[in-house]
Coordinates of C-alpha atoms in Angstrom, one line a residue:
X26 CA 17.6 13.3 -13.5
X27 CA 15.7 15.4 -11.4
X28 CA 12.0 16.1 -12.7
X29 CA 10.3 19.6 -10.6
X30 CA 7.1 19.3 -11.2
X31 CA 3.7 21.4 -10.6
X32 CA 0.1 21.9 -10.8
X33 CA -0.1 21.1 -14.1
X34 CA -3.0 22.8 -14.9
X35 CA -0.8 25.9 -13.8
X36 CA 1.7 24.9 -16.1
X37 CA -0.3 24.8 -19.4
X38 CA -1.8 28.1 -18.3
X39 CA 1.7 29.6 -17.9
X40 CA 3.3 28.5 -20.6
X41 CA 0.4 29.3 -22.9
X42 CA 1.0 33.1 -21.3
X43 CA 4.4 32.8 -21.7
X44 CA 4.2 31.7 -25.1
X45 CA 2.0 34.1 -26.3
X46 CA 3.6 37.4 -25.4
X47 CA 7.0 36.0 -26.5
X48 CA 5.4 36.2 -29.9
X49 CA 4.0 39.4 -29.4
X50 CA 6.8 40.3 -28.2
X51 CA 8.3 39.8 -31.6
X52 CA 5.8 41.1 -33.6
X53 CA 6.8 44.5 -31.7
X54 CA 10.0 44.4 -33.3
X55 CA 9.1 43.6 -36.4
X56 CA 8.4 39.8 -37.1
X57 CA 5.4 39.8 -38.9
X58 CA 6.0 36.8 -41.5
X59 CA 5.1 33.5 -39.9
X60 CA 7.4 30.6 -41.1
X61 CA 4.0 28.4 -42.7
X62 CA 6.4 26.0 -44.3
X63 CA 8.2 25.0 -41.5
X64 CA 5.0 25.4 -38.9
X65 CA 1.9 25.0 -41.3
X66 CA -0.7 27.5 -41.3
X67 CA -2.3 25.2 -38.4
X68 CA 0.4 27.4 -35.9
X69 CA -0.3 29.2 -33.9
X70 CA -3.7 27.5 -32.4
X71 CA -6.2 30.6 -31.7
X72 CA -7.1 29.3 -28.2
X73 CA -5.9 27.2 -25.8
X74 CA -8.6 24.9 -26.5
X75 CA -7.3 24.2 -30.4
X76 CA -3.7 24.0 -28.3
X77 CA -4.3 21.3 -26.4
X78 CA -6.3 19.5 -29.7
X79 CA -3.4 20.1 -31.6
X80 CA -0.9 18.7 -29.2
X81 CA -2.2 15.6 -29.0
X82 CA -2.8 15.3 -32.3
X83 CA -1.2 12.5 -34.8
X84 CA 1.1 14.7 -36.8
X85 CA 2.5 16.4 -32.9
X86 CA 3.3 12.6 -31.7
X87 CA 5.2 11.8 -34.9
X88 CA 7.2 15.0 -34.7
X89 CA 8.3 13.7 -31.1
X90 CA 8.9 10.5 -32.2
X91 CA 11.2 11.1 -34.7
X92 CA 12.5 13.8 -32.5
X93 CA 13.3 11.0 -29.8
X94 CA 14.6 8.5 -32.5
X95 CA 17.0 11.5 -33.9
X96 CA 20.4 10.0 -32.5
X97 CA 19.5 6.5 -32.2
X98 CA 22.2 4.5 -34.0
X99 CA 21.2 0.6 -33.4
X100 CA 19.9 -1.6 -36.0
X101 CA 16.6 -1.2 -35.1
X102 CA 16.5 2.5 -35.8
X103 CA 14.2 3.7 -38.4
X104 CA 15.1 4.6 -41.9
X105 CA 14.6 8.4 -40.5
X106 CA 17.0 8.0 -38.0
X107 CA 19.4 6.5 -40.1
X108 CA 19.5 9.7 -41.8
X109 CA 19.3 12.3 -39.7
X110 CA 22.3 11.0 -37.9
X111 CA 24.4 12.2 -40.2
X112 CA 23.4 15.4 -39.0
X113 CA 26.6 15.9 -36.9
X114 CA 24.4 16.4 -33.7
X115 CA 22.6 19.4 -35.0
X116 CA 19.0 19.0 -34.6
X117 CA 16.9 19.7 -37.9
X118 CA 14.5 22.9 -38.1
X119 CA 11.8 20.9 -37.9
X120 CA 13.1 20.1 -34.2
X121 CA 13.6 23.5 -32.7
X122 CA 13.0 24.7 -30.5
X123 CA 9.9 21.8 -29.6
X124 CA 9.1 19.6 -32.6
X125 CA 5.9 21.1 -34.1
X126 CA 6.7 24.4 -32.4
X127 CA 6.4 25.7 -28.7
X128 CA 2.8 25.5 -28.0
X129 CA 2.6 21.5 -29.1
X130 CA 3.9 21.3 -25.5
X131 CA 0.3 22.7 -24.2
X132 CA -0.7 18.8 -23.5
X133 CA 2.6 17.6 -23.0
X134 CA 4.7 19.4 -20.7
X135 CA 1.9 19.2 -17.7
X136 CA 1.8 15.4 -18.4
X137 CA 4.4 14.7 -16.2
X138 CA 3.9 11.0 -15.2
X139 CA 4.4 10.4 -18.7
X140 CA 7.6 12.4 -19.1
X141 CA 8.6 10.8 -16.3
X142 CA 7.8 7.2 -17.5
X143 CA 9.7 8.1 -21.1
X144 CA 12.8 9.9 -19.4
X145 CA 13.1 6.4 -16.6
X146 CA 13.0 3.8 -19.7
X147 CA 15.5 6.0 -21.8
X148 CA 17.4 6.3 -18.5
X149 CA 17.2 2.7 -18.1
X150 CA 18.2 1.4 -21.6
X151 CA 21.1 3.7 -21.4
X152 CA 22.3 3.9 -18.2
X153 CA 20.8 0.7 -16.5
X154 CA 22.6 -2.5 -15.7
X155 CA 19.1 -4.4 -16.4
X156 CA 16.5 -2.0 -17.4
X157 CA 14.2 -4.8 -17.3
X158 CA 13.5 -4.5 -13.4
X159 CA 12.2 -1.5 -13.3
X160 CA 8.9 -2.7 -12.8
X161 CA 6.3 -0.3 -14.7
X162 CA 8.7 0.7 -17.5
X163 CA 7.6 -0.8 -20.8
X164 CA 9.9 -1.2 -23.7
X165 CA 7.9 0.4 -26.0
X166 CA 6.8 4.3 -25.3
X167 CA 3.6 4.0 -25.6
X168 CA 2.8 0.8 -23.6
X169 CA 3.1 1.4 -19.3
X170 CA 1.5 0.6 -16.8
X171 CA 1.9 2.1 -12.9
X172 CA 4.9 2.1 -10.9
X173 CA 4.4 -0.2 -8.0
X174 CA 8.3 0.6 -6.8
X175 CA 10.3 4.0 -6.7
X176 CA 12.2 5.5 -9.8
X177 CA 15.4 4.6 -10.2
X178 CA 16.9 7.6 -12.5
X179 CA 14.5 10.0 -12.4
X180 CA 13.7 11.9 -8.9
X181 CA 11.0 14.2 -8.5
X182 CA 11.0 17.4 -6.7
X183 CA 7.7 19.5 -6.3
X184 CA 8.3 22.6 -6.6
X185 CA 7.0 24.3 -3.0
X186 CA 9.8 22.0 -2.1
X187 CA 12.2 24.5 -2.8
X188 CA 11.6 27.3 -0.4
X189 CA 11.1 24.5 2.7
X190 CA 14.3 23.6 4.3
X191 CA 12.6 20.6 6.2
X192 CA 11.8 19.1 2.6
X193 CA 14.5 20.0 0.8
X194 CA 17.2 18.6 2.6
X195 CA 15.1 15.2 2.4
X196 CA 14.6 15.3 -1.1
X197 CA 18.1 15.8 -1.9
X198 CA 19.1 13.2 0.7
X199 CA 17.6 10.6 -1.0
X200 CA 18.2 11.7 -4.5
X201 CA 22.0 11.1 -3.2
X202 CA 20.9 7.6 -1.7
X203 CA 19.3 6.5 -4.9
X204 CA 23.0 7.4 -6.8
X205 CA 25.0 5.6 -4.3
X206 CA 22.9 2.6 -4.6
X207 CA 23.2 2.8 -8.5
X208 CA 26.7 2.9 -8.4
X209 CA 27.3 0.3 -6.1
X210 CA 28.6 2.5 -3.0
X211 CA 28.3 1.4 0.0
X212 CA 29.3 4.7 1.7
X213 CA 26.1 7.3 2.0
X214 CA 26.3 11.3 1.8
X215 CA 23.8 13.4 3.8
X216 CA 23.4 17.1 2.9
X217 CA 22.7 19.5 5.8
X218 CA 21.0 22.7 4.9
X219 CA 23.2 26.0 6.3
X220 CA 21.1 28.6 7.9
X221 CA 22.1 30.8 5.7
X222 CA 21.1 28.6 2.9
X223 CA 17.9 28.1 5.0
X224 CA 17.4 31.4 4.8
X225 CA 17.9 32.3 1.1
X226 CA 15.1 29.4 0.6
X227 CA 12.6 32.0 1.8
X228 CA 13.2 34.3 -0.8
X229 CA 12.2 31.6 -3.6
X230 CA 9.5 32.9 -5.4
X231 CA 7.3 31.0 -8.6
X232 CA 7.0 32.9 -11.6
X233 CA 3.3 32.7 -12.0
X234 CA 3.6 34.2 -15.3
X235 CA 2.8 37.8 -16.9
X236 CA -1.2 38.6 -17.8
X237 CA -1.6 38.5 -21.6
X238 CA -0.6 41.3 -22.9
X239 CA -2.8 40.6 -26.8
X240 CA -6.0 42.3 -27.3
X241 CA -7.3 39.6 -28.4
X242 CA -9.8 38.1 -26.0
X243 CA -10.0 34.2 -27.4
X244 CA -6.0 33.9 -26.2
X245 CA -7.6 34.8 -22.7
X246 CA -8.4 30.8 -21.7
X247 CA -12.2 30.6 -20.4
X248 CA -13.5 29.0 -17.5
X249 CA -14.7 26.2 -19.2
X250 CA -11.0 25.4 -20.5
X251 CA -9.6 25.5 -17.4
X252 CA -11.9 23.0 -16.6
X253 CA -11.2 20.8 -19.6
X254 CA -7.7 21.1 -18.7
X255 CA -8.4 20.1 -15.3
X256 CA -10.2 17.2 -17.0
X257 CA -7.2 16.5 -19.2
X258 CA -4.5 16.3 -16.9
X259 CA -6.6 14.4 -14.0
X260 CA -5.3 10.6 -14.6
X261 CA -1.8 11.9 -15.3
X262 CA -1.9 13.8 -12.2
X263 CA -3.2 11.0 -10.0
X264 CA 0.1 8.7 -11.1
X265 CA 2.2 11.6 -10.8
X266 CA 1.5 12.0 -7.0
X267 CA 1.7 8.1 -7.2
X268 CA 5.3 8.3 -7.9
X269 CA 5.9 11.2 -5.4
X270 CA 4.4 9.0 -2.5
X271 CA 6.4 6.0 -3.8
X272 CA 9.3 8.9 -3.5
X273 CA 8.6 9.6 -0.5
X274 CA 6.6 13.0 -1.0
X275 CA 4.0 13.5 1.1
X276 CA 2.9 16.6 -0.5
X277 CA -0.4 17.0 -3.3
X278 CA -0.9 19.0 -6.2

């Protein structure tokens, strides 16, 4: 699994843009009538600040946690689980597109060490011929502590990586070392960036996202929340660039 990553104060800021002029967006056309039932009249938070609040809240991390125990079939699956599936691989509304809705990912998305940690012990428990030596990979999802060796399923790729040839290649390189060694192979593969290829890197270009296109001023986040994001996201970042050292990224974000 490869995990591009950013600032991820950046990240909440974008996606709360993003977000916010979809639906906007579709009250243009005509959608008006907000599904309360399915998203409580809690949804959508008024400002980024209530958006964070509310992703972090009790009721967001049971809606992923079901949403991660939705296809588990072992005995130790919950009741819940059991149910759900018999849901022929269809994902219940409450599900879509995020569990709790799109802006419950406000607090989550940005935390990427933490994705990261939950996506290497699923990886592990699936995939992994002893998932108990991954040092720094709990069994439980809520119990880790820091990586002291590289990931073993999950590879991280920053994403000024992209447009820089002299990275890139790199990155990939030992994204196909870390498969070889998983599989047992002895022989390695080496990827050697094309000029051409070299060149269309240049053009790469982040979407830094549209301006808010709402009147309404309190969607606009303040100072002050950018700053409590900044806040928010500091531990999580500090492991993040952990792991991307331990990777062998030498880049910050």
């Amino acid at each position: 699994l490869v995990a591009c990553v950013r600032n991820p104060v950046d990240q909440a800021l974008s996606w709360w843009s993003y977000e916010n002029n979809a639906m906007q967006w579709g009250h243009s056309m005509g959608l008006t009538q907000w599904n309360t039932q399915l998203r409580t009249t809690a949804y959508p938070p008024p400002t980024i600040s209530n958006a964070l609040e509310f992703s972090r809240s009790d009721k967001v991390q049971q809606h992923y946690d079901d949403a991660e125990d939705l296809m588990r079939t072992t005995s130790s699956s919950s009741s819940s689980s059991s149910k759900l599936c018999n849901l022929n691989y269809y994902a219940p509304d409450w599900a879509i597109t995020w569990p709790a809705g799109q802006l419950s990912g406000i607090g989550r998305n940005g935390c990427f060490a933490e994705n990261i940690r939950r996506y290497e012990r699923v990886f592990s428990e699936t995939f992994g011929r002893d998932s108990s030596s991954i040092v720094g990979i709990s069994s439980s999802s809520t119990t880790t502590t820091p990586l002291k060796s590289s990931l073993k399923f999950v590879t991280i790729l920053p994403l000024d990586v992209l447009k820089r040839s002299d990275l890139l290649g790199p990155a990939l390189n030992r994204l196909l070392d870390g498969i070889s060694k998983r599989a047992g192979c002895t022989n390695s593969t080496t990827i050697a960036l094309s000029q051409q290829q070299q060149h269309h890197l240049l053009g790469i270009r982040r979407n830094v996202g549209q301006k808010m296109i709402s009147n309404n001023t309190a969607l606009i986040p303040t100072a002050e929340e950018k700053s409590m994001l900044q806040q928010f996201f500091a531990d999580d970042t500090r492991e993040l660039e952990n792991m991307m050292l331990l990777g062998g990224h030498t880049t910050t974000l």
